[in-house]
XYZ file of C-alpha atoms in Angstrom:
729
model
C -50.725 32.862 55.673
C -51.674 31.320 52.345
C -48.584 32.915 50.767
C -46.273 31.252 53.333
C -47.898 27.849 52.755
C -47.252 28.140 48.995
C -43.578 28.998 49.590
C -43.167 26.037 51.942
C -44.787 23.658 49.459
C -42.500 24.892 46.664
C -39.438 24.391 48.863
C -40.494 20.871 49.749
C -41.240 20.053 46.096
C -37.903 21.416 44.851
C -36.058 19.513 47.571
C -37.811 16.316 46.531
C -36.974 16.883 42.856
C -33.353 17.642 43.686
C -32.944 14.432 45.605
C -34.614 12.434 42.773
C -31.848 13.409 40.292
C -29.106 10.774 39.986
C -25.483 10.830 38.798
C -24.270 7.780 36.878
C -20.523 7.124 36.396
C -19.316 4.703 33.729
C -15.968 3.295 32.533
C -16.198 2.230 28.860
C -13.539 -0.236 27.697
C -12.658 -2.537 24.801
C -13.964 -6.039 25.518
C -10.858 -7.670 23.957
C -8.014 -5.573 25.344
C -9.717 -3.853 28.283
C -8.278 -0.581 26.956
C -10.307 2.601 27.665
C -12.273 3.975 24.700
C -11.745 7.704 24.320
C -14.786 9.461 22.869
C -17.324 6.686 23.554
C -20.857 7.897 24.195
C -23.763 7.128 26.530
C -27.321 8.430 26.169
C -30.533 7.975 28.155
C -33.534 7.108 25.967
C -36.346 9.699 25.718
C -34.216 12.372 27.403
C -31.580 14.897 26.396
C -29.108 13.361 28.850
C -25.838 12.211 27.283
C -22.062 12.448 27.557
C -18.812 11.218 25.979
C -15.841 9.582 27.658
C -12.532 11.253 28.355
C -8.954 9.986 28.218
C -9.524 7.294 30.850
C -12.721 6.036 29.226
C -14.805 7.520 32.052
C -17.978 9.543 31.585
C -20.700 10.901 33.847
C -24.456 11.186 33.235
C -26.147 13.712 35.507
C -29.695 14.573 36.530
C -31.175 11.158 35.783
C -34.638 10.938 37.383
C -35.572 8.046 39.636
C -37.084 5.073 37.884
C -36.221 2.600 35.153
C -34.278 3.933 32.135
C -32.781 2.512 28.958
C -29.198 3.648 28.255
C -27.324 3.113 24.996
C -23.505 2.956 24.935
C -21.612 3.332 21.665
C -18.287 3.986 20.000
C -17.230 4.257 16.351
C -16.211 0.815 15.046
C -17.843 -1.041 17.983
C -21.164 -2.742 18.520
C -23.673 -0.649 20.490
C -24.698 -1.945 23.894
C -28.065 -1.248 25.513
C -28.713 -1.673 29.262
C -31.868 -1.182 31.337
C -31.093 0.245 34.796
C -33.230 1.286 37.753
C -32.289 4.466 39.583
C -31.154 5.110 42.170
C -28.519 2.409 41.744
C -27.446 0.168 44.582
C -23.739 0.975 44.002
C -21.838 4.239 43.874
C -18.689 2.916 42.140
C -18.389 3.474 38.358
C -19.982 0.753 36.259
C -17.629 -0.912 33.724
C -19.143 -1.283 30.241
C -17.312 -3.504 27.721
C -17.930 -2.861 24.020
C -17.083 -5.431 21.364
C -15.421 -4.313 18.108
C -17.810 -4.322 15.147
C -17.185 -7.087 12.593
C -16.541 -4.821 9.589
C -14.281 -2.449 11.474
C -12.335 -5.332 13.054
C -11.545 -6.821 9.630
C -10.009 -3.544 8.476
C -7.185 -3.701 11.017
C -6.237 -7.356 10.498
C -2.983 -7.652 8.535
C -1.486 -10.796 7.030
C 1.938 -9.568 5.919
C 3.473 -9.992 9.393
C 1.870 -13.483 9.742
C 0.876 -12.595 13.297
C -2.480 -13.045 14.970
C -2.077 -9.729 16.765
C -3.956 -6.577 15.842
C -2.179 -3.908 13.841
C -1.986 -1.711 16.955
C -0.106 -4.442 18.831
C 2.540 -5.358 16.217
C 6.085 -4.013 16.673
C 6.662 -3.924 12.896
C 5.252 -0.711 11.466
C 2.563 -1.666 8.931
C 0.455 0.774 6.933
C -2.841 -0.670 5.737
C -4.762 0.877 2.845
C -8.219 -0.463 3.631
C -11.192 -1.338 1.455
C -12.794 2.091 1.858
C -9.630 3.902 0.771
C -9.193 1.498 -2.145
C -12.674 2.465 -3.302
C -11.745 6.143 -3.242
C -8.461 5.666 -5.119
C -10.055 3.225 -7.543
C -12.352 6.030 -8.703
C -9.305 8.100 -9.621
C -7.289 5.435 -11.473
C -9.400 2.296 -12.124
C -6.869 0.803 -14.556
C -3.842 0.379 -12.239
C -2.559 0.893 -8.685
C -0.290 3.918 -9.240
C -2.651 6.354 -7.569
C -3.212 4.466 -4.333
C 0.555 4.034 -3.833
C 1.752 7.455 -4.969
C -0.496 9.292 -2.526
C 1.098 7.702 0.552
C 3.887 9.524 2.359
C 7.338 8.173 1.589
C 6.203 6.362 -1.588
C 6.709 7.641 -5.128
C 5.701 5.979 -8.380
C 8.488 6.936 -10.771
C 7.682 7.030 -14.480
C 10.520 5.510 -16.499
C 9.371 6.202 -20.057
C 8.198 9.501 -21.563
C 6.051 7.858 -24.253
C 4.919 4.444 -22.932
C 4.281 5.460 -19.275
C 6.203 2.566 -17.693
C 6.714 3.164 -13.960
C 8.008 1.551 -10.776
C 7.759 2.111 -7.012
C 10.296 4.058 -4.967
C 10.092 3.923 -1.174
C 12.002 6.488 0.898
C 14.169 7.523 -2.045
C 15.458 4.077 -3.032
C 15.146 2.675 -6.536
C 12.201 0.451 -7.375
C 14.250 -2.758 -7.565
C 14.692 -2.614 -3.759
C 10.933 -2.920 -3.133
C 9.174 -6.279 -3.131
C 5.723 -6.350 -4.703
C 3.621 -9.295 -3.518
C 0.110 -10.578 -4.097
C -1.272 -12.499 -1.121
C 2.320 -13.129 -0.070
C 3.417 -14.479 -3.483
C 6.299 -12.706 -5.316
C 4.670 -12.509 -8.752
C 6.037 -9.160 -9.960
C 9.808 -8.942 -10.225
C 12.712 -9.046 -12.637
C 11.795 -8.488 -16.286
C 8.239 -7.419 -15.382
C 9.131 -4.814 -12.743
C 8.936 -1.826 -15.119
C 5.338 -2.711 -15.960
C 4.035 -4.334 -12.777
C 2.168 -1.500 -11.076
C 0.761 -0.488 -14.485
C -0.824 -3.916 -14.967
C -2.696 -4.401 -11.672
C -6.286 -3.082 -11.582
C -7.524 -2.461 -7.998
C -11.150 -3.711 -8.104
C -10.408 -7.177 -6.648
C -8.194 -5.875 -3.835
C -9.429 -6.098 -0.253
C -6.440 -4.383 1.348
C -2.923 -3.162 0.565
C -0.283 -3.526 3.277
C 2.950 -1.540 3.177
C 6.070 -2.060 5.297
C 8.757 0.592 4.866
C 12.348 -0.315 5.574
C 14.034 -3.695 5.581
C 11.512 -6.562 5.786
C 13.739 -9.472 4.901
C 12.941 -12.022 7.623
C 9.774 -13.423 6.073
C 10.066 -12.406 2.432
C 13.720 -12.518 1.428
C 16.572 -10.118 0.953
C 15.047 -8.021 -1.829
C 12.845 -6.010 0.532
C 15.554 -3.446 1.299
C 13.368 -0.361 0.877
C 10.210 -2.189 1.929
C 7.418 -4.298 0.549
C 3.901 -3.878 -0.767
C 1.510 -6.801 -0.276
C -1.683 -6.746 -2.360
C -4.387 -8.679 -0.501
C -7.175 -9.898 -2.767
C -10.791 -10.449 -1.796
C -11.916 -13.851 -0.514
C -15.292 -15.568 -1.045
C -18.032 -14.905 1.516
C -21.291 -16.616 2.449
C -23.323 -13.597 1.310
C -21.518 -13.372 -2.008
C -20.292 -10.340 -3.920
C -20.743 -9.260 -7.531
C -19.305 -5.891 -8.566
C -18.965 -4.372 -11.994
C -17.197 -1.151 -12.917
C -17.022 0.956 -16.079
C -14.860 4.052 -16.462
C -14.119 6.446 -19.332
C -11.471 9.189 -19.455
C -10.952 12.427 -21.328
C -7.613 10.923 -22.436
C -9.427 8.373 -24.640
C -9.359 5.580 -22.035
C -11.908 2.884 -21.214
C -11.768 0.535 -18.203
C -14.160 -2.381 -17.717
C -13.762 -4.747 -14.768
C -15.781 -7.167 -12.699
C -15.398 -9.236 -9.527
C -17.460 -12.169 -8.269
C -16.943 -14.173 -5.085
C -19.092 -16.599 -3.096
C -18.952 -19.671 -0.872
C -20.926 -22.804 -1.774
C -20.767 -25.171 1.161
C -17.275 -26.648 1.196
C -16.279 -24.766 -1.933
C -15.750 -21.143 -2.798
C -14.771 -19.167 -5.858
C -13.538 -15.710 -6.788
C -13.251 -14.444 -10.347
C -11.778 -11.136 -11.431
C -11.604 -9.979 -15.044
C -10.825 -6.654 -16.676
C -10.276 -4.998 -20.016
C -8.291 -1.755 -20.090
C -7.794 0.231 -23.290
C -6.484 3.659 -24.180
C -5.889 5.447 -27.439
C -2.636 7.360 -27.789
C -2.950 10.786 -26.157
C -0.797 13.890 -26.666
C -2.062 16.741 -24.435
C 0.963 18.963 -25.144
C 0.590 18.787 -28.920
C 4.291 17.998 -29.355
C 3.760 14.974 -31.568
C 4.691 12.320 -28.962
C 2.284 10.280 -26.844
C 2.076 11.052 -23.137
C -0.299 8.103 -22.718
C 0.380 5.166 -25.071
C -1.993 3.183 -27.195
C -2.930 0.352 -24.838
C -4.961 -2.839 -24.804
C -4.817 -5.173 -21.800
C -6.860 -8.181 -20.689
C -6.599 -9.622 -17.169
C -8.193 -12.697 -15.572
C -7.700 -14.040 -12.047
C -9.958 -16.993 -11.108
C -9.379 -18.765 -7.775
C -11.027 -21.932 -6.444
C -11.283 -22.552 -2.677
C -11.903 -25.860 -0.927
C -12.733 -26.243 2.766
C -12.478 -29.963 3.597
C -12.915 -29.178 7.306
C -13.256 -26.247 9.670
C -9.480 -26.392 10.176
C -8.271 -26.577 6.567
C -8.420 -24.266 3.561
C -7.020 -25.044 0.126
C -6.941 -22.550 -2.742
C -5.669 -22.670 -6.309
C -5.602 -19.554 -8.447
C -4.437 -18.484 -11.887
C -3.299 -14.991 -12.814
C -3.262 -14.330 -16.555
C -2.790 -11.133 -18.511
C -1.914 -9.976 -21.998
C -0.970 -6.423 -22.877
C 0.032 -4.497 -25.992
C 1.434 -1.034 -25.275
C 2.647 1.307 -28.030
C 3.966 4.830 -27.547
C 6.005 7.292 -29.559
C 5.374 9.481 -32.581
C 1.649 10.106 -32.996
C 2.002 9.800 -36.778
C 3.269 6.233 -36.410
C 0.329 5.285 -34.210
C -2.079 6.894 -36.670
C -0.842 4.387 -39.244
C 1.323 6.683 -41.344
C 4.247 5.111 -43.131
C 7.730 6.499 -42.609
C 10.770 6.562 -40.389
C 9.083 7.435 -37.069
C 10.135 6.851 -33.474
C 8.134 4.326 -31.441
C 8.422 2.266 -28.265
C 6.460 -0.966 -28.107
C 5.936 -3.209 -25.076
C 4.080 -6.482 -25.553
C 3.792 -8.834 -22.591
C 2.083 -12.025 -21.488
C 1.842 -13.272 -17.919
C 0.636 -16.630 -16.586
C 1.106 -17.612 -12.952
C -0.405 -20.076 -10.523
C -0.902 -19.689 -6.765
C -1.467 -22.714 -4.536
C -2.072 -22.197 -0.828
C -2.900 -24.708 1.899
C -3.458 -23.736 5.542
C -4.248 -26.277 8.237
C -4.913 -25.418 11.863
C -3.220 -28.106 13.942
C -4.722 -26.826 17.190
C -6.164 -23.678 18.697
C -2.638 -22.251 18.797
C -0.729 -23.837 15.890
C -1.038 -23.650 12.117
C 0.800 -25.129 9.131
C 0.844 -23.470 5.703
C 2.177 -24.583 2.323
C 2.534 -22.258 -0.670
C 3.643 -22.635 -4.250
C 3.563 -20.451 -7.335
C 4.913 -20.834 -10.856
C 5.211 -17.756 -13.057
C 5.786 -17.417 -16.796
C 6.377 -13.939 -18.178
C 7.154 -13.069 -21.804
C 7.962 -9.524 -22.854
C 9.122 -7.796 -26.015
C 10.489 -4.241 -26.113
C 10.914 -2.746 -29.567
C 12.250 0.644 -30.666
C 13.490 1.624 -34.154
C 16.284 -0.714 -35.274
C 16.351 -2.637 -31.992
C 14.336 -5.388 -30.360
C 14.794 -6.953 -26.915
C 12.692 -9.926 -25.965
C 12.922 -12.701 -23.429
C 11.135 -15.214 -21.265
C 11.289 -15.307 -17.481
C 10.317 -18.460 -15.590
C 10.144 -18.247 -11.801
C 8.868 -20.385 -8.962
C 8.303 -19.917 -5.245
C 7.650 -22.641 -2.662
C 7.286 -22.306 1.089
C 6.417 -24.297 4.191
C 5.739 -22.366 7.400
C 4.649 -23.235 10.940
C 3.147 -20.655 13.274
C 2.476 -20.934 17.000
C 0.347 -18.370 18.833
C 0.183 -18.077 22.600
C -1.155 -15.345 24.848
C 2.207 -13.603 25.174
C 4.377 -15.409 22.634
C 4.155 -15.961 18.852
C 6.489 -17.971 16.619
C 6.733 -18.223 12.829
C 9.244 -20.745 11.450
C 9.641 -21.760 7.835
C 11.709 -22.404 4.740
C 11.314 -21.477 1.103
C 12.802 -22.033 -2.327
C 13.014 -19.428 -5.103
C 14.057 -20.130 -8.682
C 14.422 -17.485 -11.387
C 15.486 -18.144 -14.971
C 15.660 -15.652 -17.823
C 16.286 -16.584 -21.441
C 16.856 -13.893 -24.051
C 15.548 -14.536 -27.544
C 17.364 -13.310 -30.661
C 20.352 -11.905 -28.758
C 22.492 -9.357 -30.619
C 26.276 -8.986 -30.845
C 26.797 -8.244 -27.122
C 25.613 -11.766 -26.283
C 22.616 -13.214 -24.507
C 21.849 -11.743 -21.072
C 20.634 -15.123 -19.781
C 20.795 -16.039 -16.108
C 19.522 -18.673 -13.673
C 19.359 -18.104 -9.907
C 18.298 -20.335 -7.019
C 17.768 -19.180 -3.449
C 17.179 -21.548 -0.532
C 16.075 -19.767 2.618
C 15.055 -20.506 6.204
C 13.563 -18.057 8.672
C 12.300 -17.696 12.229
C 10.398 -14.832 13.827
C 9.425 -14.396 17.462
C 6.984 -11.882 18.963
C 7.048 -11.616 22.752
C 5.157 -9.504 25.284
C 7.199 -9.598 28.512
C 5.125 -6.850 30.168
C 1.928 -5.057 29.215
C 3.714 -1.929 27.969
C 6.335 -3.671 25.789
C 6.187 -5.969 22.744
C 9.417 -7.313 21.237
C 9.827 -8.861 17.800
C 13.000 -10.490 16.523
C 13.768 -12.483 13.405
C 16.584 -14.183 11.563
C 16.761 -15.308 7.970
C 19.485 -17.367 6.259
C 19.618 -17.468 2.445
C 21.967 -19.444 0.241
C 22.254 -18.053 -3.292
C 23.566 -19.980 -6.312
C 25.453 -19.060 -8.365
C 27.153 -17.179 -5.554
C 27.840 -13.449 -5.958
C 31.363 -12.155 -5.326
C 30.686 -11.252 -1.666
C 32.985 -12.717 0.963
C 30.028 -14.697 2.301
C 30.187 -17.010 -0.746
C 26.451 -16.888 -1.351
C 25.346 -17.213 2.294
C 23.474 -14.206 3.702
C 22.335 -13.893 7.331
C 19.667 -11.268 7.859
C 18.773 -10.380 11.457
C 15.939 -7.993 12.313
C 14.587 -6.633 15.620
C 11.815 -4.216 16.575
C 9.980 -3.088 19.683
C 6.626 -1.502 20.504
C 6.218 0.673 23.591
C 2.754 1.378 25.026
C 3.687 4.587 26.812
C 0.069 5.448 27.609
C -3.416 4.779 26.309
C -2.924 7.535 23.731
C 0.827 7.405 23.111
C 2.856 4.549 21.569
C 6.252 4.274 19.915
C 8.042 1.782 17.673
C 11.701 1.269 16.857
C 13.297 -1.368 14.665
C 15.964 -2.247 12.155
C 17.360 -4.997 10.009
C 19.591 -6.083 7.145
C 18.903 -7.000 3.543
C 20.560 -7.869 0.240
C 19.771 -7.808 -3.468
C 21.228 -10.302 -5.937
C 22.770 -8.707 -9.054
C 20.380 -8.366 -12.004
C 20.290 -6.520 -15.320
C 16.684 -5.470 -14.699
C 17.194 -2.004 -13.255
C 15.615 1.354 -13.989
C 18.754 2.573 -15.804
C 18.711 -0.466 -18.102
C 14.972 -0.076 -18.712
C 15.485 3.554 -19.736
C 17.759 2.513 -22.632
C 15.666 -0.583 -23.483
C 18.611 -2.869 -22.564
C 20.500 -1.871 -25.733
C 24.308 -2.350 -25.756
C 24.341 -3.762 -22.230
C 26.860 -6.523 -21.690
C 25.852 -9.765 -19.935
C 26.281 -9.667 -16.161
C 28.728 -12.122 -14.595
C 27.261 -12.745 -11.149
C 30.400 -14.496 -9.918
C 32.358 -11.253 -10.491
C 29.655 -8.955 -9.089
C 28.770 -8.379 -5.461
C 25.234 -8.527 -4.139
C 24.094 -5.178 -2.771
C 23.692 -5.245 1.011
C 21.848 -2.912 3.344
C 21.460 -1.899 6.963
C 18.542 0.259 8.014
C 16.084 1.167 10.701
C 13.170 3.384 11.604
C 11.459 4.748 14.691
C 8.082 6.371 15.114
C 5.752 7.908 17.655
C 1.964 7.697 17.558
C -0.463 9.913 19.423
C -4.251 10.035 19.280
C -6.807 11.896 21.327
C -10.172 13.632 21.265
C -10.313 17.420 20.937
C -13.422 18.540 22.729
C -16.222 16.025 22.321
C -16.406 15.626 18.542
C -13.000 16.101 16.888
C -10.645 13.113 16.605
C -6.920 13.766 16.266
C -4.063 11.389 15.461
C -0.406 11.981 14.713
C 2.294 9.641 13.437
C 5.890 10.811 13.048
C 8.587 8.467 11.719
C 12.373 8.728 11.339
C 14.104 6.434 8.840
C 17.626 5.596 7.686
C 19.014 3.051 5.202
C 22.587 2.513 4.027
C 23.133 0.517 0.838
C 26.620 -0.883 0.263
C 28.147 -1.982 -3.068
C 25.372 -0.391 -5.167
C 25.093 -1.799 -8.678
C 25.355 0.916 -11.332
C 25.316 0.941 -15.109
C 28.533 2.424 -16.558
C 29.430 3.414 -20.117
C 32.736 1.957 -21.318
C 35.095 3.577 -23.875
C 33.765 1.189 -26.565
C 30.217 2.616 -26.057
C 28.997 -0.559 -24.399
C 27.376 -0.579 -20.972
C 28.434 -2.812 -18.083
C 27.107 -3.309 -14.576
C 29.653 -2.659 -11.833
C 29.614 -2.221 -8.085
C 30.202 1.439 -7.335
C 33.085 2.441 -5.082
C 31.043 3.823 -2.218
C 27.534 3.605 -0.880
C 24.051 5.120 -0.991
C 22.231 6.333 2.087
C 18.772 7.741 2.559
C 17.402 9.347 5.693
C 14.471 11.516 6.584
C 11.138 11.841 8.310
C 7.496 11.163 7.542
C 4.665 12.930 9.345
C 0.980 12.017 9.071
C -1.758 13.987 10.793
C -5.477 13.160 10.731
C -8.416 15.220 11.973
C -12.002 14.006 11.917
C -15.272 15.784 12.627
C -18.646 14.222 11.838
C -18.433 13.292 8.117
C -15.348 15.408 7.382
C -11.779 14.069 7.522
C -8.564 16.009 6.917
C -5.306 14.193 6.150
C -2.003 16.063 6.153
C 1.299 14.397 5.280
C 4.869 15.579 4.928
C 7.957 13.649 3.780
C 11.542 14.842 4.003
C 13.966 12.587 2.112
C 17.709 13.154 2.039
C 18.959 10.459 -0.365
C 22.590 10.687 -1.466
C 25.132 8.818 -3.543
C 28.633 8.582 -2.035
C 30.691 7.463 -5.033
C 34.479 7.855 -5.409
C 34.704 10.314 -2.502
C 32.080 12.567 -4.130
C 28.598 13.163 -2.734
C 25.528 13.938 -4.854
C 21.782 13.917 -4.285
C 19.980 10.859 -5.571
C 18.377 11.689 -8.945
C 14.596 11.978 -9.211
C 14.000 12.234 -5.466
C 12.181 15.300 -4.106
C 13.490 16.311 -0.702
C 10.136 17.746 0.333
C 6.691 16.321 -0.334
C 3.378 17.503 1.063
C 0.130 15.524 0.912
C -3.208 17.144 1.760
C -6.573 15.408 1.428
C -9.965 16.653 2.616
C -12.631 13.939 2.473
C -16.316 14.710 2.986
C -18.269 11.483 3.261
C -21.696 10.436 4.406
C -21.938 6.663 4.560
C -23.933 5.094 1.703
C -24.818 8.578 0.429
C -21.981 10.625 -1.046
C -18.221 11.094 -1.062
C -16.238 14.211 -2.032
C -12.450 14.304 -2.054
C -10.219 17.363 -2.453
C -6.490 16.714 -2.880
C -3.301 18.737 -3.245
C 0.240 17.321 -3.497
C 3.496 19.260 -3.568
C 6.822 17.999 -4.951
C 9.996 20.018 -4.419
C 12.747 20.385 -7.016
C 14.541 17.166 -7.967
C 18.105 16.630 -9.093
C 18.404 15.051 -12.529
C 21.185 12.705 -13.645
C 22.931 15.440 -15.643
C 23.290 17.589 -12.508
C 20.506 20.052 -13.335
C 17.335 20.379 -11.279
C 13.731 20.164 -12.333
C 10.930 22.497 -11.302
C 8.866 22.113 -8.157
C 5.131 21.684 -8.718
C 1.676 21.041 -7.245
C -0.878 18.456 -8.373
C -4.525 19.054 -7.409
C -7.595 16.910 -7.832
C -11.319 16.699 -7.066
C -13.364 13.496 -6.836
C -17.147 13.206 -6.332
C -19.156 10.002 -5.878
C -22.894 9.595 -5.290
C -24.099 6.287 -3.883
C -27.442 4.617 -4.468
C -28.750 1.278 -3.201
C -27.269 -0.890 -5.948
C -24.919 1.421 -7.805
C -22.854 4.573 -7.550
C -21.776 7.260 -9.998
C -18.386 8.970 -9.807
C -16.411 11.678 -11.568
C -12.792 12.636 -10.954
C -10.799 15.682 -12.053
C -7.169 14.578 -11.832
C -4.426 17.218 -12.055
C -7.153 19.816 -12.478
C -4.728 22.711 -13.098
C -2.931 20.769 -15.857
C 0.571 20.519 -14.368
C 2.837 19.059 -17.068
C 6.588 18.681 -17.472
C 6.207 19.802 -21.088
C 5.164 23.216 -19.721
C 8.530 23.530 -17.949
C 10.540 22.862 -21.115
C 11.009 20.355 -23.906
C 10.894 16.720 -22.826
C 13.259 15.647 -25.587
C 16.241 16.875 -27.569
C 17.381 16.019 -31.080
C 15.009 15.236 -33.913
C 11.614 13.539 -33.725
C 13.052 10.588 -35.642
C 15.861 10.122 -33.123
C 14.730 11.807 -29.898
C 16.718 11.823 -26.662
C 14.083 12.005 -23.938
C 14.620 13.913 -20.720
C 14.160 12.218 -17.361
C 10.554 12.319 -16.251
C 10.108 13.991 -12.879
C 6.635 15.555 -13.311
C 3.376 14.436 -14.967
C 3.330 14.372 -18.754
C -0.340 13.473 -19.232
C -1.661 16.701 -17.643
C -5.309 17.155 -16.729
C -7.395 14.003 -17.107
C -11.099 13.792 -16.297
C -12.627 10.385 -15.750
C -16.005 9.142 -14.628
C -18.085 6.033 -14.511
C -20.437 3.714 -12.709
C -19.983 0.955 -10.114
C -22.664 -1.716 -9.796
C -23.075 -3.647 -6.534
C -25.341 -6.470 -7.665
C -24.805 -8.731 -4.634
C-alpha cells in the first residue's frame, strides 16, 4: 500500500511541475524600421534557458517556471533590453520587443556622399563604406598613404605609374584613374596635376570613413566621376575628445609619425592632424634602381568649427603638405657624382575648405561650400624639367528637403581650374583655364514599402567649350532603384551618364614626364562621354544559430565614347587626339562574408572585361587583370587582439606592347595587441616576396638611359612594418 501511495504522489508532483513550465514567444524587431532582427537572442537570468530568433525575428523560450523572471534581449549592434515578467503571462500572443540601434554601430552605416538622410541599407545608389574599424586594420599595413585600403576592395586597383618613384593612381572597374573623382569631405581637392601623387600623399589616421560609389556618379559631383568616386570622410570633434598618436617603422627604411586631436569646447570645436613620412631609397632586387624612392613629406590639416546655434555649423579648414620624392639610380641618391638616371618629384599643396550648414526646419537644410586649392609640382629627369602651378576653386550652394517618403537635393556649383607651366620648352606652354557652371537636382522617393526610386539630373556648362556638338553644355541624367524583395533579399539597379573635359594630365603623359607633348587645343578636342550602369543582389541570413552569412553580387557595364589618347607623330612629338572608336568595360563583383564568434572570413572575386575598340580593332585594356580574388580571414576579440591573414590573386595582364605579364599572389599577415591606452602592431606585407623583377628585367637599355617596363606587379617585395598607436583621450 505504501508503494502505491509513493507512485501516486510522484505522478501528482510531476503533473504539477509539468503544468508550471511556461512557453514564451517573442518577435524581436528594429525600433526604427520595424524590420525583424535575424539572430537576436533572449535569455532568462539565473537559468540556462535561451534562444535566438529565426528569419521572421521570432523566437521561443520553453520550460520557464512560474514566478517572476528577468529576461535580457540582445542583438549585435543594438542596445540590450531587459524586461521583468511574471509567469504565467496573461496573453498567449507573441510579445513584440523593439531594440534600438547602438550609437557606435549606427554611426558606421551613415553615409554623406549621397547627401541623403536615409540609412545605407535604404539608399538606391550602391555605396560601399570602409568604416573606422577597417581603416584601423588597413592603417596598420600602410600608415603613410591610402593605397592599401583602396587596393584591397573588389573592383578597385591602385596602379603604379613609375618604376622608381612609386607614383600611383586609382582604377575602378578597369577604367583609367582620371575617370575617378577623389574627394575629401565632398571637396574635389585631388585632381589634374596632382592626380599621379594624390593617393600617395594622404595618410589615413584622421579618416573616419571612406565611401566608394562605383559607376557613374555625376549628378552631385560633376561629370568626372565616370568610373566612380572615392569620398574621404575626416573625423569631427566630439564632446569626449580624441588624441591619437602613431609611430611606424618599416624594413624598407621607412618611418611614419602622425597624430590627431579633436574636441568640442562649448560653441567651438577643433581638429588637428599632422604627419611626417620619410623613407630612404630602397632596392630589394639589387638591380641598382630604387623600388621605393627617397621620400620626405610633411602634412598638416587643422580645422576650426563654430556652432552659433543648435541648427548651424560653420567650419574652416586648411590642408597643407610639402613633399620631396627622389627615385632612380641608387648611386645618384647615395651622393655619387656622375651621369646617373633619376626621377624627382617635388610638390607643395595648400587648400582651404569652408563649410556652412544651417537647418531651416526639421525637414530642410541649406549648405554652402567653398574651397581654394594651390598646387605646385616639379618633375625632373636627366636633361628635362617640367614644372607648373595649378590653381583651382570649388563653390556650391545646396538645399535639401527630407520627408518620410520623399527626399530632395537641389543645388548649383562653380568650378575653376587654371594651370600655368613654368619654363616651357620648345613645344610651347601647356597652359589652360577651365570654368564649369553646374546645377543639379536629385529626388529619392518611396512609393511603396518594397521599392525606393532615386533620380537625378545635372546640367554643366563648360568654357572654353570642347568640340562636342553640345557646344559645352552637358546634360547628365541618372536613375536607380532599390527593391526590398524580402527581409533577407534586396536588389539594386541603376545607371547614368558622365563626361570628362580634355586634359593633358593622364597616366600616359605622366609615364613620359610630359616630355615632347604638344599643348592641347580644347576647342578642337571632344570631351569624353560615358553611359553606364550596374545591378546587384544582396542576401544575408543566419546559418544555424551562430554563423552569419552575407552575399553581394554586382554586374557592371560602362561605355566610354571619344576616348582621349596620346599619339606619337612622325616628328617624334606627342599629341592628344580622340580615338576613332570607344572603350567598354563589363564584368561582375562578388563579395561573401561569413562570421562566427570573433572570426570573420571575407571572400571577393572580380571579373573585368575591359576592351579598346579603336579603328575596327579590339584589344584588351592594358594593365587590367581579368580575374582578381580577395581573401581575408580576420580573428578579432574586441579591445584585446586582432589577427589578419590575407591573400590576393591577380591574373595575367596585357601590356601596351601586346605581351602579357605573369599572374601572381600577394599574401600578408597582420597582428595587433590592444591595451587600455595603447596598442602594438606588426605587419608582414607580401610575405612571400612577390616582385616583378623576379619575372624579368623591369627596364631595357643602359642604366644611364633606361626604358622602364610597365609596372603590373609589386616592385618593393616583402616589407615588414610595425609600431605603436597611443589612445591618450
